Amino acid sequence: MAGRQGAPEGAPTGEDRTDGVAQAGSDWQYGYGADGVAVVRFERGEREGRPWADRLEAVDPGTDPAALAAFVRTELAGWVVSGPVRLGEELVRQGAAVLRHGHTMHRDLTDAPPPGGWAVWADTPLRDGFRAVPCDRGAEALVPASRAAFGPGHPDHRPDEGWDDRSSARRIAELLSGQVIGPPLPASSLVVDGSDLVVAGAVVTDWDGLPWIAHVFRHPAHGYPGLGRDLLRRVVAEVAADGAARIGLAVTEGNRARQLYEELGFTTTHSSLTVVVP
């Protein structure tokens, strides 16, 4: 997962740790056992209206997953926890509910250009009747295609988060304003049809200096098979032309788009399981 690395491994000193979880004076927070020794570290946030331990990992890499899960259930009951898949699976066996099984993927943009170079991808044509335009329209213009792309049956369909037009527009507006994963980059692009309606899009953001494909969608009833591939080739080529060394994205387990990303040269660099601890 992209982001800043905080304190080094090992228990920091001098912080208040009265309830088993303490602020480490950096991006990391630590959870302590009864003996005062740090057991886990994580980055704290909020998700699903609950406290969120993101990137949770054992301070001692040799910690048994079952013992680690028992500690998490005791100290982080009611939290959302994102961490290694083995830990998540153990927590599920102990009653946790799965929110997401995700994979982080990256593509090198300097040492592994596509055959023929980036210019070939940049010049990828769209079929007649479709054209690429800058991603400078209001959130409402993206809602119909985005909602249709993640409808019932899709791994990322989350009706519990609100799936009406208003809720979808709010989430997209937050993304486009840079509130979610950094400000959008100029490489972000939409595809419109002959009626000037948005049928597909790729929003690329600046996540702490790393170009990040934060949202990709295509209306399943519009466009054409392969439109997503054509759009991504153009977008990734523009990011490469701007001098970036690599680009990243996240994909949910079971999403068939993962195969497309692999065909475009992305490789899985990290997998995690996000659960709600009972």
PDB file of N, CA and C in Angstrom, residues 23-116:
ATOM      1  N   GLN A  23      -0.481   6.118  20.892  1.00  0.00           N
ATOM      2  CA  GLN A  23       0.057   6.911  19.793  1.00  0.00           C
ATOM      3  C   GLN A  23       1.574   6.866  19.850  1.00  0.00           C
ATOM      4  N   ALA A  24       2.199   6.584  18.710  1.00  0.00           N
ATOM      5  CA  ALA A  24       3.648   6.402  18.697  1.00  0.00           C
ATOM      6  C   ALA A  24       4.417   7.661  18.361  1.00  0.00           C
ATOM      7  N   GLY A  25       3.731   8.786  18.198  1.00  0.00           N
ATOM      8  CA  GLY A  25       4.428  10.009  17.880  1.00  0.00           C
ATOM      9  C   GLY A  25       4.784  10.096  16.413  1.00  0.00           C
ATOM     10  N   SER A  26       4.146   9.293  15.555  1.00  0.00           N
ATOM     11  CA  SER A  26       4.406   9.299  14.126  1.00  0.00           C
ATOM     12  C   SER A  26       3.168   8.763  13.441  1.00  0.00           C
ATOM     13  N   ASP A  27       3.317   8.276  12.184  1.00  0.00           N
ATOM     14  CA  ASP A  27       2.176   7.706  11.481  1.00  0.00           C
ATOM     15  C   ASP A  27       1.709   6.402  12.105  1.00  0.00           C
ATOM     16  N   TRP A  28       2.591   5.694  12.757  1.00  0.00           N
ATOM     17  CA  TRP A  28       2.234   4.408  13.358  1.00  0.00           C
ATOM     18  C   TRP A  28       1.649   4.581  14.753  1.00  0.00           C
ATOM     19  N   GLN A  29       0.672   3.741  15.074  1.00  0.00           N
ATOM     20  CA  GLN A  29       0.226   3.556  16.448  1.00  0.00           C
ATOM     21  C   GLN A  29       0.535   2.111  16.817  1.00  0.00           C
ATOM     22  N   TYR A  30       0.681   1.873  18.123  1.00  0.00           N
ATOM     23  CA  TYR A  30       1.070   0.550  18.587  1.00  0.00           C
ATOM     24  C   TYR A  30       0.037  -0.016  19.554  1.00  0.00           C
ATOM     25  N   GLY A  31      -0.092  -1.328  19.541  1.00  0.00           N
ATOM     26  CA  GLY A  31      -0.906  -2.031  20.531  1.00  0.00           C
ATOM     27  C   GLY A  31       0.010  -2.858  21.403  1.00  0.00           C
ATOM     28  N   TYR A  32      -0.188  -2.789  22.723  1.00  0.00           N
ATOM     29  CA  TYR A  32       0.718  -3.407  23.682  1.00  0.00           C
ATOM     30  C   TYR A  32       0.059  -4.542  24.444  1.00  0.00           C
ATOM     31  N   GLY A  33       0.871  -5.561  24.755  1.00  0.00           N
ATOM     32  CA  GLY A  33       0.418  -6.651  25.593  1.00  0.00           C
ATOM     33  C   GLY A  33       0.459  -6.255  27.057  1.00  0.00           C
ATOM     34  N   ALA A  34       0.015  -7.188  27.904  1.00  0.00           N
ATOM     35  CA  ALA A  34      -0.022  -6.917  29.344  1.00  0.00           C
ATOM     36  C   ALA A  34       1.363  -6.662  29.916  1.00  0.00           C
ATOM     37  N   ASP A  35       2.402  -7.171  29.253  1.00  0.00           N
ATOM     38  CA  ASP A  35       3.769  -6.975  29.735  1.00  0.00           C
ATOM     39  C   ASP A  35       4.389  -5.675  29.244  1.00  0.00           C
ATOM     40  N   GLY A  36       3.604  -4.859  28.513  1.00  0.00           N
ATOM     41  CA  GLY A  36       4.103  -3.578  28.034  1.00  0.00           C
ATOM     42  C   GLY A  36       4.896  -3.655  26.748  1.00  0.00           C
ATOM     43  N   VAL A  37       4.974  -4.839  26.153  1.00  0.00           N
ATOM     44  CA  VAL A  37       5.712  -5.025  24.907  1.00  0.00           C
ATOM     45  C   VAL A  37       4.766  -4.823  23.724  1.00  0.00           C
ATOM     46  N   ALA A  38       5.231  -4.081  22.713  1.00  0.00           N
ATOM     47  CA  ALA A  38       4.408  -3.828  21.541  1.00  0.00           C
ATOM     48  C   ALA A  38       4.140  -5.115  20.778  1.00  0.00           C
ATOM     49  N   VAL A  39       2.872  -5.347  20.430  1.00  0.00           N
ATOM     50  CA  VAL A  39       2.469  -6.552  19.711  1.00  0.00           C
ATOM     51  C   VAL A  39       2.143  -6.237  18.257  1.00  0.00           C
ATOM     52  N   VAL A  40       1.417  -5.127  18.023  1.00  0.00           N
ATOM     53  CA  VAL A  40       1.036  -4.753  16.661  1.00  0.00           C
ATOM     54  C   VAL A  40       1.298  -3.275  16.451  1.00  0.00           C
ATOM     55  N   ARG A  41       1.358  -2.894  15.187  1.00  0.00           N
ATOM     56  CA  ARG A  41       1.399  -1.485  14.826  1.00  0.00           C
ATOM     57  C   ARG A  41       0.492  -1.283  13.621  1.00  0.00           C
ATOM     58  N   PHE A  42      -0.027  -0.061  13.479  1.00  0.00           N
ATOM     59  CA  PHE A  42      -0.988   0.218  12.418  1.00  0.00           C
ATOM     60  C   PHE A  42      -1.127   1.726  12.250  1.00  0.00           C
ATOM     61  N   GLU A  43      -1.781   2.116  11.173  1.00  0.00           N
ATOM     62  CA  GLU A  43      -2.125   3.516  10.956  1.00  0.00           C
ATOM     63  C   GLU A  43      -3.613   3.677  11.248  1.00  0.00           C
ATOM     64  N   ARG A  44      -3.954   4.631  12.092  1.00  0.00           N
ATOM     65  CA  ARG A  44      -5.341   4.775  12.520  1.00  0.00           C
ATOM     66  C   ARG A  44      -6.117   5.712  11.600  1.00  0.00           C
ATOM     67  N   GLY A  45      -7.339   5.309  11.303  1.00  0.00           N
ATOM     68  CA  GLY A  45      -8.243   6.120  10.502  1.00  0.00           C
ATOM     69  C   GLY A  45      -9.665   5.831  10.914  1.00  0.00           C
ATOM     70  N   GLU A  46     -10.600   6.097  10.008  1.00  0.00           N
ATOM     71  CA  GLU A  46     -12.009   5.797  10.267  1.00  0.00           C
ATOM     72  C   GLU A  46     -12.609   5.197   9.009  1.00  0.00           C
ATOM     73  N   ARG A  47     -13.408   4.162   9.173  1.00  0.00           N
ATOM     74  CA  ARG A  47     -14.047   3.501   8.049  1.00  0.00           C
ATOM     75  C   ARG A  47     -15.344   2.879   8.524  1.00  0.00           C
ATOM     76  N   GLU A  48     -16.373   2.994   7.706  1.00  0.00           N
ATOM     77  CA  GLU A  48     -17.682   2.440   8.047  1.00  0.00           C
ATOM     78  C   GLU A  48     -18.192   2.999   9.380  1.00  0.00           C
ATOM     79  N   GLY A  49     -17.768   4.224   9.730  1.00  0.00           N
ATOM     80  CA  GLY A  49     -18.189   4.810  10.991  1.00  0.00           C
ATOM     81  C   GLY A  49     -17.513   4.205  12.207  1.00  0.00           C
ATOM     82  N   ARG A  50     -16.443   3.448  12.005  1.00  0.00           N
ATOM     83  CA  ARG A  50     -15.726   2.790  13.101  1.00  0.00           C
ATOM     84  C   ARG A  50     -14.251   3.206  13.067  1.00  0.00           C
ATOM     85  N   PRO A  51     -13.548   3.068  14.200  1.00  0.00           N
ATOM     86  CA  PRO A  51     -12.102   3.279  14.151  1.00  0.00           C
ATOM     87  C   PRO A  51     -11.481   2.218  13.260  1.00  0.00           C
ATOM     88  N   TRP A  52     -10.440   2.607  12.517  1.00  0.00           N
ATOM     89  CA  TRP A  52      -9.853   1.728  11.504  1.00  0.00           C
ATOM     90  C   TRP A  52      -8.363   1.579  11.753  1.00  0.00           C
ATOM     91  N   ALA A  53      -7.917   0.331  11.936  1.00  0.00           N
ATOM     92  CA  ALA A  53      -6.493   0.019  12.028  1.00  0.00           C
ATOM     93  C   ALA A  53      -6.036  -0.445  10.652  1.00  0.00           C
ATOM     94  N   ASP A  54      -5.478   0.488   9.881  1.00  0.00           N
ATOM     95  CA  ASP A  54      -5.039   0.184   8.520  1.00  0.00           C
ATOM     96  C   ASP A  54      -3.585  -0.264   8.534  1.00  0.00           C
ATOM     97  N   ARG A  55      -3.241  -1.161   7.596  1.00  0.00           N
ATOM     98  CA  ARG A  55      -1.864  -1.667   7.464  1.00  0.00           C
ATOM     99  C   ARG A  55      -1.382  -2.342   8.745  1.00  0.00           C
ATOM    100  N   LEU A  56      -2.299  -2.946   9.494  1.00  0.00           N
ATOM    101  CA  LEU A  56      -1.906  -3.572  10.756  1.00  0.00           C
ATOM    102  C   LEU A  56      -0.945  -4.728  10.497  1.00  0.00           C
ATOM    103  N   GLU A  57       0.090  -4.806  11.314  1.00  0.00           N
ATOM    104  CA  GLU A  57       1.062  -5.885  11.202  1.00  0.00           C
ATOM    105  C   GLU A  57       1.645  -6.179  12.571  1.00  0.00           C
ATOM    106  N   ALA A  58       2.179  -7.388  12.739  1.00  0.00           N
ATOM    107  CA  ALA A  58       2.830  -7.762  13.987  1.00  0.00           C
ATOM    108  C   ALA A  58       4.194  -7.090  14.073  1.00  0.00           C
ATOM    109  N   VAL A  59       4.541  -6.603  15.252  1.00  0.00           N
ATOM    110  CA  VAL A  59       5.876  -6.041  15.453  1.00  0.00           C
ATOM    111  C   VAL A  59       6.921  -7.147  15.313  1.00  0.00           C
ATOM    112  N   ASP A  60       6.588  -8.325  15.826  1.00  0.00           N
ATOM    113  CA  ASP A  60       7.442  -9.503  15.667  1.00  0.00           C
ATOM    114  C   ASP A  60       6.899 -10.326  14.506  1.00  0.00           C
ATOM    115  N   PRO A  61       7.604 -10.373  13.358  1.00  0.00           N
ATOM    116  CA  PRO A  61       7.097 -11.103  12.193  1.00  0.00           C
ATOM    117  C   PRO A  61       6.819 -12.575  12.465  1.00  0.00           C
ATOM    118  N   GLY A  62       7.398 -13.139  13.515  1.00  0.00           N
ATOM    119  CA  GLY A  62       7.205 -14.551  13.814  1.00  0.00           C
ATOM    120  C   GLY A  62       5.987 -14.845  14.670  1.00  0.00           C
ATOM    121  N   THR A  63       5.192 -13.833  14.983  1.00  0.00           N
ATOM    122  CA  THR A  63       4.012 -14.034  15.826  1.00  0.00           C
ATOM    123  C   THR A  63       3.025 -14.977  15.158  1.00  0.00           C
ATOM    124  N   ASP A  64       2.520 -15.931  15.924  1.00  0.00           N
ATOM    125  CA  ASP A  64       1.540 -16.881  15.401  1.00  0.00           C
ATOM    126  C   ASP A  64       0.255 -16.156  15.025  1.00  0.00           C
ATOM    127  N   PRO A  65      -0.294 -16.390  13.811  1.00  0.00           N
ATOM    128  CA  PRO A  65      -1.507 -15.689  13.375  1.00  0.00           C
ATOM    129  C   PRO A  65      -2.688 -15.863  14.328  1.00  0.00           C
ATOM    130  N   ALA A  66      -2.851 -17.052  14.901  1.00  0.00           N
ATOM    131  CA  ALA A  66      -3.970 -17.274  15.821  1.00  0.00           C
ATOM    132  C   ALA A  66      -3.807 -16.424  17.085  1.00  0.00           C
ATOM    133  N   ALA A  67      -2.571 -16.361  17.603  1.00  0.00           N
ATOM    134  CA  ALA A  67      -2.328 -15.540  18.789  1.00  0.00           C
ATOM    135  C   ALA A  67      -2.501 -14.065  18.462  1.00  0.00           C
ATOM    136  N   LEU A  68      -2.060 -13.659  17.269  1.00  0.00           N
ATOM    137  CA  LEU A  68      -2.208 -12.267  16.856  1.00  0.00           C
ATOM    138  C   LEU A  68      -3.684 -11.913  16.717  1.00  0.00           C
ATOM    139  N   ALA A  69      -4.464 -12.816  16.146  1.00  0.00           N
ATOM    140  CA  ALA A  69      -5.903 -12.577  15.990  1.00  0.00           C
ATOM    141  C   ALA A  69      -6.582 -12.462  17.355  1.00  0.00           C
ATOM    142  N   ALA A  70      -6.171 -13.289  18.306  1.00  0.00           N
ATOM    143  CA  ALA A  70      -6.757 -13.222  19.648  1.00  0.00           C
ATOM    144  C   ALA A  70      -6.455 -11.877  20.301  1.00  0.00           C
ATOM    145  N   PHE A  71      -5.223 -11.372  20.104  1.00  0.00           N
ATOM    146  CA  PHE A  71      -4.874 -10.061  20.644  1.00  0.00           C
ATOM    147  C   PHE A  71      -5.734  -8.979  20.007  1.00  0.00           C
ATOM    148  N   VAL A  72      -5.882  -9.027  18.693  1.00  0.00           N
ATOM    149  CA  VAL A  72      -6.678  -8.022  17.983  1.00  0.00           C
ATOM    150  C   VAL A  72      -8.128  -8.057  18.461  1.00  0.00           C
ATOM    151  N   ARG A  73      -8.679  -9.236  18.642  1.00  0.00           N
ATOM    152  CA  ARG A  73     -10.071  -9.336  19.104  1.00  0.00           C
ATOM    153  C   ARG A  73     -10.235  -8.721  20.492  1.00  0.00           C
ATOM    154  N   THR A  74      -9.212  -8.840  21.321  1.00  0.00           N
ATOM    155  CA  THR A  74      -9.295  -8.288  22.680  1.00  0.00           C
ATOM    156  C   THR A  74      -9.112  -6.777  22.685  1.00  0.00           C
ATOM    157  N   GLU A  75      -8.097  -6.292  21.983  1.00  0.00           N
ATOM    158  CA  GLU A  75      -7.733  -4.881  22.052  1.00  0.00           C
ATOM    159  C   GLU A  75      -8.448  -4.003  21.030  1.00  0.00           C
ATOM    160  N   LEU A  76      -8.911  -4.589  19.921  1.00  0.00           N
ATOM    161  CA  LEU A  76      -9.511  -3.790  18.853  1.00  0.00           C
ATOM    162  C   LEU A  76     -10.929  -4.270  18.530  1.00  0.00           C
ATOM    163  N   ALA A  77     -11.628  -4.725  19.529  1.00  0.00           N
ATOM    164  CA  ALA A  77     -13.003  -5.171  19.324  1.00  0.00           C
ATOM    165  C   ALA A  77     -13.858  -4.014  18.791  1.00  0.00           C
ATOM    166  N   GLY A  78     -14.625  -4.280  17.734  1.00  0.00           N
ATOM    167  CA  GLY A  78     -15.470  -3.253  17.145  1.00  0.00           C
ATOM    168  C   GLY A  78     -14.774  -2.415  16.092  1.00  0.00           C
ATOM    169  N   TRP A  79     -13.474  -2.610  15.897  1.00  0.00           N
ATOM    170  CA  TRP A  79     -12.712  -1.849  14.905  1.00  0.00           C
ATOM    171  C   TRP A  79     -12.802  -2.505  13.525  1.00  0.00           C
ATOM    172  N   VAL A  80     -12.520  -1.702  12.517  1.00  0.00           N
ATOM    173  CA  VAL A  80     -12.211  -2.229  11.193  1.00  0.00           C
ATOM    174  C   VAL A  80     -10.700  -2.425  11.148  1.00  0.00           C
ATOM    175  N   VAL A  81     -10.264  -3.598  10.689  1.00  0.00           N
ATOM    176  CA  VAL A  81      -8.841  -3.917  10.647  1.00  0.00           C
ATOM    177  C   VAL A  81      -8.462  -4.361   9.240  1.00  0.00           C
ATOM    178  N   SER A  82      -7.413  -3.741   8.685  1.00  0.00           N
ATOM    179  CA  SER A  82      -6.851  -4.135   7.391  1.00  0.00           C
ATOM    180  C   SER A  82      -5.437  -4.632   7.629  1.00  0.00           C
ATOM    181  N   GLY A  83      -5.165  -5.857   7.177  1.00  0.00           N
ATOM    182  CA  GLY A  83      -3.842  -6.419   7.408  1.00  0.00           C
ATOM    183  C   GLY A  83      -3.584  -7.616   6.531  1.00  0.00           C
ATOM    184  N   PRO A  84      -2.576  -8.415   6.862  1.00  0.00           N
ATOM    185  CA  PRO A  84      -2.232  -9.580   6.050  1.00  0.00           C
ATOM    186  C   PRO A  84      -3.411 -10.531   5.885  1.00  0.00           C
ATOM    187  N   VAL A  85      -3.427 -11.218   4.756  1.00  0.00           N
ATOM    188  CA  VAL A  85      -4.537 -12.115   4.466  1.00  0.00           C
ATOM    189  C   VAL A  85      -4.647 -13.224   5.513  1.00  0.00           C
ATOM    190  N   ARG A  86      -3.511 -13.781   5.941  1.00  0.00           N
ATOM    191  CA  ARG A  86      -3.557 -14.870   6.941  1.00  0.00           C
ATOM    192  C   ARG A  86      -4.195 -14.395   8.239  1.00  0.00           C
ATOM    193  N   LEU A  87      -3.875 -13.171   8.671  1.00  0.00           N
ATOM    194  CA  LEU A  87      -4.485 -12.627   9.878  1.00  0.00           C
ATOM    195  C   LEU A  87      -5.983 -12.451   9.665  1.00  0.00           C
ATOM    196  N   GLY A  88      -6.364 -11.880   8.515  1.00  0.00           N
ATOM    197  CA  GLY A  88      -7.777 -11.676   8.245  1.00  0.00           C
ATOM    198  C   GLY A  88      -8.556 -12.972   8.233  1.00  0.00           C
ATOM    199  N   GLU A  89      -7.974 -13.998   7.621  1.00  0.00           N
ATOM    200  CA  GLU A  89      -8.657 -15.298   7.581  1.00  0.00           C
ATOM    201  C   GLU A  89      -8.831 -15.869   8.981  1.00  0.00           C
ATOM    202  N   GLU A  90      -7.832 -15.681   9.834  1.00  0.00           N
ATOM    203  CA  GLU A  90      -7.939 -16.168  11.213  1.00  0.00           C
ATOM    204  C   GLU A  90      -9.009 -15.391  11.969  1.00  0.00           C
ATOM    205  N   LEU A  91      -9.079 -14.080  11.748  1.00  0.00           N
ATOM    206  CA  LEU A  91     -10.112 -13.281  12.402  1.00  0.00           C
ATOM    207  C   LEU A  91     -11.499 -13.694  11.925  1.00  0.00           C
ATOM    208  N   VAL A  92     -11.627 -14.017  10.640  1.00  0.00           N
ATOM    209  CA  VAL A  92     -12.913 -14.487  10.120  1.00  0.00           C
ATOM    210  C   VAL A  92     -13.307 -15.795  10.804  1.00  0.00           C
ATOM    211  N   ARG A  93     -12.341 -16.695  11.010  1.00  0.00           N
ATOM    212  CA  ARG A  93     -12.638 -17.945  11.714  1.00  0.00           C
ATOM    213  C   ARG A  93     -13.091 -17.685  13.139  1.00  0.00           C
ATOM    214  N   GLN A  94     -12.672 -16.528  13.679  1.00  0.00           N
ATOM    215  CA  GLN A  94     -13.065 -16.182  15.045  1.00  0.00           C
ATOM    216  C   GLN A  94     -14.275 -15.249  15.085  1.00  0.00           C
ATOM    217  N   GLY A  95     -14.940 -15.095  13.939  1.00  0.00           N
ATOM    218  CA  GLY A  95     -16.210 -14.371  13.938  1.00  0.00           C
ATOM    219  C   GLY A  95     -16.217 -13.020  13.268  1.00  0.00           C
ATOM    220  N   ALA A  96     -15.093 -12.563  12.704  1.00  0.00           N
ATOM    221  CA  ALA A  96     -15.054 -11.261  12.027  1.00  0.00           C
ATOM    222  C   ALA A  96     -15.802 -11.331  10.694  1.00  0.00           C
ATOM    223  N   ALA A  97     -16.285 -10.167  10.245  1.00  0.00           N
ATOM    224  CA  ALA A  97     -17.004 -10.064   8.975  1.00  0.00           C
ATOM    225  C   ALA A  97     -16.099  -9.413   7.938  1.00  0.00           C
ATOM    226  N   VAL A  98     -16.040  -9.983   6.736  1.00  0.00           N
ATOM    227  CA  VAL A  98     -15.186  -9.459   5.674  1.00  0.00           C
ATOM    228  C   VAL A  98     -15.799  -8.212   5.054  1.00  0.00           C
ATOM    229  N   LEU A  99     -14.989  -7.158   4.922  1.00  0.00           N
ATOM    230  CA  LEU A  99     -15.380  -5.967   4.186  1.00  0.00           C
ATOM    231  C   LEU A  99     -14.777  -5.979   2.783  1.00  0.00           C
ATOM    232  N   ARG A 100     -13.492  -6.323   2.696  1.00  0.00           N
ATOM    233  CA  ARG A 100     -12.843  -6.330   1.385  1.00  0.00           C
ATOM    234  C   ARG A 100     -11.568  -7.157   1.411  1.00  0.00           C
ATOM    235  N   HIS A 101     -11.394  -7.931   0.356  1.00  0.00           N
ATOM    236  CA  HIS A 101     -10.135  -8.639   0.108  1.00  0.00           C
ATOM    237  C   HIS A 101      -9.525  -7.951  -1.094  1.00  0.00           C
ATOM    238  N   GLY A 102      -8.487  -7.186  -0.888  1.00  0.00           N
ATOM    239  CA  GLY A 102      -7.955  -6.351  -1.952  1.00  0.00           C
ATOM    240  C   GLY A 102      -6.504  -6.632  -2.276  1.00  0.00           C
ATOM    241  N   HIS A 103      -6.109  -6.194  -3.468  1.00  0.00           N
ATOM    242  CA  HIS A 103      -4.734  -6.353  -3.936  1.00  0.00           C
ATOM    243  C   HIS A 103      -4.213  -5.010  -4.439  1.00  0.00           C
ATOM    244  N   THR A 104      -3.007  -4.656  -4.046  1.00  0.00           N
ATOM    245  CA  THR A 104      -2.337  -3.477  -4.574  1.00  0.00           C
ATOM    246  C   THR A 104      -1.459  -3.910  -5.741  1.00  0.00           C
ATOM    247  N   MET A 105      -1.536  -3.168  -6.852  1.00  0.00           N
ATOM    248  CA  MET A 105      -0.768  -3.498  -8.037  1.00  0.00           C
ATOM    249  C   MET A 105      -0.001  -2.263  -8.501  1.00  0.00           C
ATOM    250  N   HIS A 106       1.181  -2.489  -9.064  1.00  0.00           N
ATOM    251  CA  HIS A 106       1.992  -1.403  -9.599  1.00  0.00           C
ATOM    252  C   HIS A 106       2.510  -1.771 -10.985  1.00  0.00           C
ATOM    253  N   ARG A 107       2.803  -0.718 -11.750  1.00  0.00           N
ATOM    254  CA  ARG A 107       3.443  -0.928 -13.048  1.00  0.00           C
ATOM    255  C   ARG A 107       4.643  -0.008 -13.172  1.00  0.00           C
ATOM    256  N   ASP A 108       5.782  -0.593 -13.544  1.00  0.00           N
ATOM    257  CA  ASP A 108       6.982   0.194 -13.791  1.00  0.00           C
ATOM    258  C   ASP A 108       6.818   0.957 -15.098  1.00  0.00           C
ATOM    259  N   LEU A 109       7.192   2.234 -15.090  1.00  0.00           N
ATOM    260  CA  LEU A 109       7.025   3.067 -16.279  1.00  0.00           C
ATOM    261  C   LEU A 109       8.346   3.474 -16.924  1.00  0.00           C
ATOM    262  N   THR A 110       9.460   3.063 -16.324  1.00  0.00           N
ATOM    263  CA  THR A 110      10.758   3.468 -16.860  1.00  0.00           C
ATOM    264  C   THR A 110      11.498   2.321 -17.545  1.00  0.00           C
ATOM    265  N   ASP A 111      11.529   1.156 -16.906  1.00  0.00           N
ATOM    266  CA  ASP A 111      12.309   0.039 -17.428  1.00  0.00           C
ATOM    267  C   ASP A 111      11.485  -0.955 -18.241  1.00  0.00           C
ATOM    268  N   ALA A 112      10.185  -0.782 -18.275  1.00  0.00           N
ATOM    269  CA  ALA A 112       9.349  -1.772 -18.966  1.00  0.00           C
ATOM    270  C   ALA A 112       8.289  -1.103 -19.839  1.00  0.00           C
ATOM    271  N   PRO A 113       8.705  -0.317 -20.823  1.00  0.00           N
ATOM    272  CA  PRO A 113       7.715   0.283 -21.728  1.00  0.00           C
ATOM    273  C   PRO A 113       7.070  -0.803 -22.586  1.00  0.00           C
ATOM    274  N   PRO A 114       5.884  -0.561 -23.108  1.00  0.00           N
ATOM    275  CA  PRO A 114       5.239  -1.556 -23.968  1.00  0.00           C
ATOM    276  C   PRO A 114       5.977  -1.686 -25.295  1.00  0.00           C
ATOM    277  N   PRO A 115       5.750  -2.777 -26.014  1.00  0.00           N
ATOM    278  CA  PRO A 115       6.390  -2.926 -27.336  1.00  0.00           C
ATOM    279  C   PRO A 115       6.069  -1.731 -28.227  1.00  0.00           C
ATOM    280  N   GLY A 116       7.098  -1.133 -28.807  1.00  0.00           N
ATOM    281  CA  GLY A 116       6.892   0.034 -29.650  1.00  0.00           C
ATOM    282  C   GLY A 116       6.984   1.343 -28.907  1.00  0.00           C
TER     283      GLY A 116
END
